[in-house]
Coordinates of N, CA and C in Angstrom, one line a residue:
X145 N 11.0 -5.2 13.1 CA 11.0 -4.6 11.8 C 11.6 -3.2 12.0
X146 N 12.4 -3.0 11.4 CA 12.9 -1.6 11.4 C 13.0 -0.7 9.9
X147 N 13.3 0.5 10.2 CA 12.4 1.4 9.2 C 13.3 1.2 7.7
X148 N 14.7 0.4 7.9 CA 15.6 0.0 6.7 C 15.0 -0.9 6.3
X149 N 13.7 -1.6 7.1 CA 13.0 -3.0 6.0 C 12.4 -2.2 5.2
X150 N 11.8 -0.8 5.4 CA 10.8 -0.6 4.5 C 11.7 0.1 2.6
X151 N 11.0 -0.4 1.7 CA 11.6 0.2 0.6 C 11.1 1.7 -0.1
X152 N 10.0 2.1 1.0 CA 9.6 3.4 0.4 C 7.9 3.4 1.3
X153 N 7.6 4.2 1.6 CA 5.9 5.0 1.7 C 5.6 6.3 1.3
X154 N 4.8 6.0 0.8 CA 4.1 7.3 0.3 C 2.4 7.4 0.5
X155 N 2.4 8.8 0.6 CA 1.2 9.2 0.3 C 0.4 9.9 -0.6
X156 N -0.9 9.9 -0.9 CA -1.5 10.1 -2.3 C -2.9 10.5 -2.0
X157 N -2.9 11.5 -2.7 CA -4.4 12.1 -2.2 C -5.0 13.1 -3.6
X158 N -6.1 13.5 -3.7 CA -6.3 14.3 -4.5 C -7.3 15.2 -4.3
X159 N -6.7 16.6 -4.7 CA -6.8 18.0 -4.0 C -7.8 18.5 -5.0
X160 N -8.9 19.0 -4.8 CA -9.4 19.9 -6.1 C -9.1 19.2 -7.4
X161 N -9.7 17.5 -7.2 CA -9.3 16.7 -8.6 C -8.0 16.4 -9.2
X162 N -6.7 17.0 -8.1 CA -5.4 17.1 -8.8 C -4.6 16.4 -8.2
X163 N -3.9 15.1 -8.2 CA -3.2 14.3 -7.4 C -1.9 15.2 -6.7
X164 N -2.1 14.5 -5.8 CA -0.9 15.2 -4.8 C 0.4 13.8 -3.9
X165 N 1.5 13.7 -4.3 CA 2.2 12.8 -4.0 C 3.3 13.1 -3.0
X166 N 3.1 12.2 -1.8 CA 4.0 13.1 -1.1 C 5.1 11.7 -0.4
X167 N 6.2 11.7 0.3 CA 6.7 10.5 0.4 C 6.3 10.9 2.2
X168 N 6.1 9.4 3.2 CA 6.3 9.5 4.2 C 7.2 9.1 4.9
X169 N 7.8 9.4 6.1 CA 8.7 8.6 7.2 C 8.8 7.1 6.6
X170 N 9.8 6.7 6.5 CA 9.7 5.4 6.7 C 9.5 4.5 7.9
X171 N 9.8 5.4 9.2 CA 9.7 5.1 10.1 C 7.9 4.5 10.9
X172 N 7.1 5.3 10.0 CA 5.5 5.1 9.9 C 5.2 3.9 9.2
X173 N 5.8 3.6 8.9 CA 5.5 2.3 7.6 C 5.8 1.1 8.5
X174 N 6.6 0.8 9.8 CA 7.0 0.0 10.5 C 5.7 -0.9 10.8
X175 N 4.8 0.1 11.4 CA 3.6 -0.4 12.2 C 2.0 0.0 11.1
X176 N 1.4 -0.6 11.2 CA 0.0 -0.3 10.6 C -0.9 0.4 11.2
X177 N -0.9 0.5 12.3 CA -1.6 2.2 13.2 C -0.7 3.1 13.2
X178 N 1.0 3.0 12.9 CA 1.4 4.2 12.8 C 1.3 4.8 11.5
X179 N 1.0 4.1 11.1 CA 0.5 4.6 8.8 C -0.3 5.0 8.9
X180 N -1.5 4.5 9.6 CA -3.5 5.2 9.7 C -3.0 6.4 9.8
X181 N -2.6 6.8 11.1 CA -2.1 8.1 12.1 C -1.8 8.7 10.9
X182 N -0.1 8.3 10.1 CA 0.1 9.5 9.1 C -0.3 9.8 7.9
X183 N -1.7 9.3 7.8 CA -1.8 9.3 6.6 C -3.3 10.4 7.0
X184 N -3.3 10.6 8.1 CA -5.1 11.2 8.5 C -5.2 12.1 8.4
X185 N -4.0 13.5 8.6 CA -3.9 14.6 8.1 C -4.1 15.2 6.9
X186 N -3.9 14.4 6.0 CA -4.1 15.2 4.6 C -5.7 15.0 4.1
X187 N -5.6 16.4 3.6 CA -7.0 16.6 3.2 C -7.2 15.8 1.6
X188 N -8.3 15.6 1.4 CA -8.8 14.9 0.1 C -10.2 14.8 -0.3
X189 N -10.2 14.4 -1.5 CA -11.3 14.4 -2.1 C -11.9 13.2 -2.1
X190 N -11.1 12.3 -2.2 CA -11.7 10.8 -1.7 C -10.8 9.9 -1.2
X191 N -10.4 10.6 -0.2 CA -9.4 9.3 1.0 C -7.8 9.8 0.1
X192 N -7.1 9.5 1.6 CA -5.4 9.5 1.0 C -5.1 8.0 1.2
X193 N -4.1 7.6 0.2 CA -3.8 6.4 0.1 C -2.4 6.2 0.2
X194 N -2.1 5.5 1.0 CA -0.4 4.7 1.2 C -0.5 4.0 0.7
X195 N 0.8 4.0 0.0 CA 1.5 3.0 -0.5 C 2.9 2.2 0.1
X196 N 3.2 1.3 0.3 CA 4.1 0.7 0.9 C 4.9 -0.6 0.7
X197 N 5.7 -0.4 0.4 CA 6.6 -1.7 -0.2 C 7.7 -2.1 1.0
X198 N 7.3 -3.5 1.4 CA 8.8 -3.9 2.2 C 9.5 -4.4 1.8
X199 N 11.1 -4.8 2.0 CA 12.5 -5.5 1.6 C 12.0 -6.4 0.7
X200 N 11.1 -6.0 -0.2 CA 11.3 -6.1 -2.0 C 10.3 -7.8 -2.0
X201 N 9.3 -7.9 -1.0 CA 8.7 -9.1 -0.5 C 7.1 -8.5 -0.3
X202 N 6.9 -7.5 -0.1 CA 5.6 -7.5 0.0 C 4.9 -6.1 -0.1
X203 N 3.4 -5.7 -0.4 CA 3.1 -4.2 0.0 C 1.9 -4.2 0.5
X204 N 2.0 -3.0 1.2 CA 0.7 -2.8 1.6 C -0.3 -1.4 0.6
X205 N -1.2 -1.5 0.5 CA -2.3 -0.3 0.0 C -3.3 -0.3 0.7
X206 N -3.1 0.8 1.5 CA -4.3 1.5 2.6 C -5.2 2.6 2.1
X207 N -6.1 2.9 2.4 CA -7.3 4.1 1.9 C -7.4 4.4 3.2
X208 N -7.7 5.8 3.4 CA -8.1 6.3 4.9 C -9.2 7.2 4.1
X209 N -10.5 7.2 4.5 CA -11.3 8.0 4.3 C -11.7 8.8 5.7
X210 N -12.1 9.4 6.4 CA -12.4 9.6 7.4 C -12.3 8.5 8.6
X211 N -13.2 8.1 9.2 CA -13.3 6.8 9.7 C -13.0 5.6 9.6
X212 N -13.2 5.4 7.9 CA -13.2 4.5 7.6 C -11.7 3.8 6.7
X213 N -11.3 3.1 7.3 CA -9.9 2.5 6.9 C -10.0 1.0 6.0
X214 N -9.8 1.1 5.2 CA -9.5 -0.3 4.2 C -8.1 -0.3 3.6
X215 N -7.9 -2.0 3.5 CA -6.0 -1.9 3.3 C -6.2 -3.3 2.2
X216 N -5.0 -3.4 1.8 CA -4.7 -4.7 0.6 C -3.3 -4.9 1.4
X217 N -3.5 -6.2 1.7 CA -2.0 -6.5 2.0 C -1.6 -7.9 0.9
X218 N -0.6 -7.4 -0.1 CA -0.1 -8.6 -1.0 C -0.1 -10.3 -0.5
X219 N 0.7 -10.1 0.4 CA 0.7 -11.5 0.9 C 0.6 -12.0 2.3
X220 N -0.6 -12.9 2.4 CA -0.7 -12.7 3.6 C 0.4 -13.6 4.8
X221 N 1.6 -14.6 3.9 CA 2.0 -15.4 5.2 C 3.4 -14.0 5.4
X222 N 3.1 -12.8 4.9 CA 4.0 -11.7 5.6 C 3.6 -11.4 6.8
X223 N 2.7 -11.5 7.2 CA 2.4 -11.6 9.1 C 3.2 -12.3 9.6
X224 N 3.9 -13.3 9.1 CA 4.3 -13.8 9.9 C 5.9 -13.5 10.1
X225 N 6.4 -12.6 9.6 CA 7.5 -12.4 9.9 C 7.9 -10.1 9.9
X226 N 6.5 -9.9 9.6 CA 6.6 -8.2 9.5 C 5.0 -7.6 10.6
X227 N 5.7 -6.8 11.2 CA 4.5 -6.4 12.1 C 3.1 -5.1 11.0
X228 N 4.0 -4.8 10.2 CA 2.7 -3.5 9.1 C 2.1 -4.7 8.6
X229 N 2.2 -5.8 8.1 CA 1.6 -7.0 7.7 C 0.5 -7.7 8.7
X230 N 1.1 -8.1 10.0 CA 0.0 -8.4 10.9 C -0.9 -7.5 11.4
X231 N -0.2 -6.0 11.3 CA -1.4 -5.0 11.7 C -2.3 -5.1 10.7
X232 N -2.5 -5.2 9.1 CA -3.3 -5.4 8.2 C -4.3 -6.7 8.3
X233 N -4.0 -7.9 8.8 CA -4.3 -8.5 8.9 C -5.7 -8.2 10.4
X234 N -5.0 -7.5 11.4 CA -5.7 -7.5 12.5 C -7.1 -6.5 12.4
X235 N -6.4 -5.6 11.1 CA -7.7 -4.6 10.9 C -9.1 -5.5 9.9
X236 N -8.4 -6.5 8.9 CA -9.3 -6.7 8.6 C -9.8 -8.4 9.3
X237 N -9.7 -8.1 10.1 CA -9.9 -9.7 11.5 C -9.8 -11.0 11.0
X238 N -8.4 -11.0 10.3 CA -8.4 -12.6 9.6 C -7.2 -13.3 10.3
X239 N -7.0 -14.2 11.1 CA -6.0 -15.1 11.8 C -4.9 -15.2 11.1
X240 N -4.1 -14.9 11.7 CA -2.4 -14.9 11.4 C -1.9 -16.6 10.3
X241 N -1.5 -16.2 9.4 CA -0.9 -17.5 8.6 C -0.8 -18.4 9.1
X242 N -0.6 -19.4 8.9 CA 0.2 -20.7 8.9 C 1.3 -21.2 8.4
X243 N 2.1 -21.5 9.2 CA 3.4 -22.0 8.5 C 3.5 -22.6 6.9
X244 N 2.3 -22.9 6.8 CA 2.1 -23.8 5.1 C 1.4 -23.4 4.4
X245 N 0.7 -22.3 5.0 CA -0.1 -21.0 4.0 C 0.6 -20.9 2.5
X246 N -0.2 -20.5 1.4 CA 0.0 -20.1 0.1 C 0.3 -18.5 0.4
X247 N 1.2 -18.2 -0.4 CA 1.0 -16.9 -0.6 C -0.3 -16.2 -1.6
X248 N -0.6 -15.2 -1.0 CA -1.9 -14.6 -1.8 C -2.4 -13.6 -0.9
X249 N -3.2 -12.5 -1.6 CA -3.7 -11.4 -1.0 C -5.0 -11.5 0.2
X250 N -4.9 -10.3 0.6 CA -6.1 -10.1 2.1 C -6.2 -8.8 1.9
X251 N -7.7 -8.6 1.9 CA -8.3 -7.1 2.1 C -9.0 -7.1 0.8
X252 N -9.6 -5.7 0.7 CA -10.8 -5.2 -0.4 C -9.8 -5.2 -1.4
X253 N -9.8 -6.0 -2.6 CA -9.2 -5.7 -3.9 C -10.0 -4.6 -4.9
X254 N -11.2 -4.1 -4.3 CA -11.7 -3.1 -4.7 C -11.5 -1.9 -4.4
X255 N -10.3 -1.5 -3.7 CA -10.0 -0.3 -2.8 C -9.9 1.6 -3.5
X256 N -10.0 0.8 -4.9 CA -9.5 1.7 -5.7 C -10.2 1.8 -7.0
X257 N -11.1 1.1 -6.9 CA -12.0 0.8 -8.1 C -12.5 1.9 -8.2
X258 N -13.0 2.4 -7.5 CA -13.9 3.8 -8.1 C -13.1 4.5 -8.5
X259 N -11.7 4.9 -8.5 CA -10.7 5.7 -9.0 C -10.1 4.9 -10.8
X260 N -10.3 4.0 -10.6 CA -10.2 3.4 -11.9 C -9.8 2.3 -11.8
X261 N -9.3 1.5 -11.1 CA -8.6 0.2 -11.2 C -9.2 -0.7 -10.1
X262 N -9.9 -1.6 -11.5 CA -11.1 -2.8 -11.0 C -10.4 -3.7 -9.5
X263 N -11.2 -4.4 -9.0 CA -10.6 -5.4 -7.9 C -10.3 -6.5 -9.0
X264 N -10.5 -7.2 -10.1 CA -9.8 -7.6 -11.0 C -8.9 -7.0 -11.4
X265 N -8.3 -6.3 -12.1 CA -7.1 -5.7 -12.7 C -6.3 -5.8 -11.2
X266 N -6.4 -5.6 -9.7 CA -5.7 -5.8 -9.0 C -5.4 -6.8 -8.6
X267 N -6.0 -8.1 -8.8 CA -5.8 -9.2 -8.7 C -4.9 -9.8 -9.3
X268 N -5.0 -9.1 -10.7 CA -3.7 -10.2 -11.6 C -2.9 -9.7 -11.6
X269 N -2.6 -7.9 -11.0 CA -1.2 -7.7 -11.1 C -0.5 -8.2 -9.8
X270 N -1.3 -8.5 -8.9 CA -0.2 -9.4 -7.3 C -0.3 -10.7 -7.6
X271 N -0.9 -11.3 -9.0 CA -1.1 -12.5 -9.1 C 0.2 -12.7 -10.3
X272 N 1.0 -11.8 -10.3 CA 1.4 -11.5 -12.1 C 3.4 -11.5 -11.5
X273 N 3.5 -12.1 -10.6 CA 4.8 -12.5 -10.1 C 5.6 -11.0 -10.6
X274 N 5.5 -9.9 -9.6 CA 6.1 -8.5 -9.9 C 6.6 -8.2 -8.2
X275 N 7.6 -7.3 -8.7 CA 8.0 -7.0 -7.1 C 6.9 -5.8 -6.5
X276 N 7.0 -5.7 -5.7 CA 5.8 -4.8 -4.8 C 5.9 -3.8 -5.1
X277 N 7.0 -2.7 -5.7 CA 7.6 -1.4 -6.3 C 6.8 -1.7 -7.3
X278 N 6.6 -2.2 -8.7 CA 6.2 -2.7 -9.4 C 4.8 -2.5 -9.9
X279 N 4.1 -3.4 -8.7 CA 2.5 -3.2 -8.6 C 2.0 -1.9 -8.2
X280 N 2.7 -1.5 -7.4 CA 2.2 -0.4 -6.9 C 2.5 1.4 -7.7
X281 N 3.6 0.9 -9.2 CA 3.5 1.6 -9.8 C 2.4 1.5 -10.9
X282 N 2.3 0.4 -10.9 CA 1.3 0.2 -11.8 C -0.8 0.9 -11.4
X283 N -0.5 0.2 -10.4 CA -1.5 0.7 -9.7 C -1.8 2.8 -9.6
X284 N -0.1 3.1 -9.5 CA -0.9 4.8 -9.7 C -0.5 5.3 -10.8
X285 N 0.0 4.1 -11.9 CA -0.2 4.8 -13.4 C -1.8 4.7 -14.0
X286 N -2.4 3.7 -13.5 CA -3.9 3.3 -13.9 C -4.9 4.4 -13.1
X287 N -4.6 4.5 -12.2 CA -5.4 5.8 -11.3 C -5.2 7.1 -11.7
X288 N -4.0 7.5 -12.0 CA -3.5 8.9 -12.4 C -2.9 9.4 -12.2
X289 N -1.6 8.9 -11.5 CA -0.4 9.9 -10.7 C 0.7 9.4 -11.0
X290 N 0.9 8.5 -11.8 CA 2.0 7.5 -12.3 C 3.3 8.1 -12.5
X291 N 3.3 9.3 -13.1 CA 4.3 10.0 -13.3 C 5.0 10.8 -11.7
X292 N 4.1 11.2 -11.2 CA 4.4 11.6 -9.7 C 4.7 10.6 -8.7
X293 N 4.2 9.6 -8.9 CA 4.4 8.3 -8.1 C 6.2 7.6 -8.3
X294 N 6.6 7.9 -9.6 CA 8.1 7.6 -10.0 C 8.5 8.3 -9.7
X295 N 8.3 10.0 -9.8 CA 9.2 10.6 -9.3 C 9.6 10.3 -8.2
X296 N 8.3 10.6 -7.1 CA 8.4 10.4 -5.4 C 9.4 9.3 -5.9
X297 N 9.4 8.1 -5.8 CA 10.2 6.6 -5.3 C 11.6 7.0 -5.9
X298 N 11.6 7.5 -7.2 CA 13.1 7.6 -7.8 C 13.8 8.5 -6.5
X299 N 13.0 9.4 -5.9 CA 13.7 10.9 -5.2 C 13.7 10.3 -3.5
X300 N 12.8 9.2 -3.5 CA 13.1 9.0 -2.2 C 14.0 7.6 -2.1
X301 N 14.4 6.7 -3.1 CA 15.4 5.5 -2.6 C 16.5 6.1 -3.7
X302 N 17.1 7.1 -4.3 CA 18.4 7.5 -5.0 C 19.3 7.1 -3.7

């Protein structure tokens, strides 16, 4: 995987209640302990969250709270051909696809729920045939950064 698979990362945090959107390396987005790592430094009020879209096939949504790391990876037979996909998989200890695997999500669909958007509402939007740019705009217009969230992606794939 190299850093031209990825279609964008970003990170998202909220400062004194006030969303803060920043874009990361794309180079970080390759690997899924290299995203934990960059996402550890920013400070927050309740976890910074990556976002991550690959070659227009899949995303990831990670939370770093201190210690504690939870991710949503869209689909899971993407392990089988993306290593940020199998790292998600390995954090949340579920065996690598099968060649005849369905596509469908892995990890806490509730990752974000206490910010506003149910593990239902995230369900039907990866269930709702959208590209992974897509969801994941969706996902921080419902939370609250939606407008910051377009800008970052517009300013970082122009």
């Amino acid at each position: 995987m190299s850093e031209n698979d990825v279609d964008f990362a970003v990170a998202a945090y909220r400062e004194e209640g006030v969303w803060q959107v920043q874009a990361l390396p794309r180079r970080v987005a390759t690997d899924f302990d290299a995203l934990v790592q960059a996402l550890r430094p920013w400070p927050a009020d309740s976890g910074v969250l990556g976002l991550v879209a690959v070659d227009e096939d899949f995303f990831v949504l990670v939370r770093v709270r201190g210690a504690q790391v939870d991710a949503v990876l869209s689909d899971v037979t993407a392990a089988t051909e993306w290593p940020l996909a199998s790292g998600v998989l390995d954090l949340l200890d579920l065996p690598d696809p099968e060649d005849d695997d369905d596509a469908q999500p892995a990890g806490d669909l509730g990752i974000v729920a206490d910010l506003g958007m149910s593990a239902i509402d995230l369900a039907f939007l990866i269930d709702d045939d959208l590209y992974p740019d897509e969801v994941l705009a969706e996902v921080a217009k419902r939370i609250g950064f939606g407008q910051e969230f377009d800008a970052m992606i517009e300013a970082v794939t122009a």
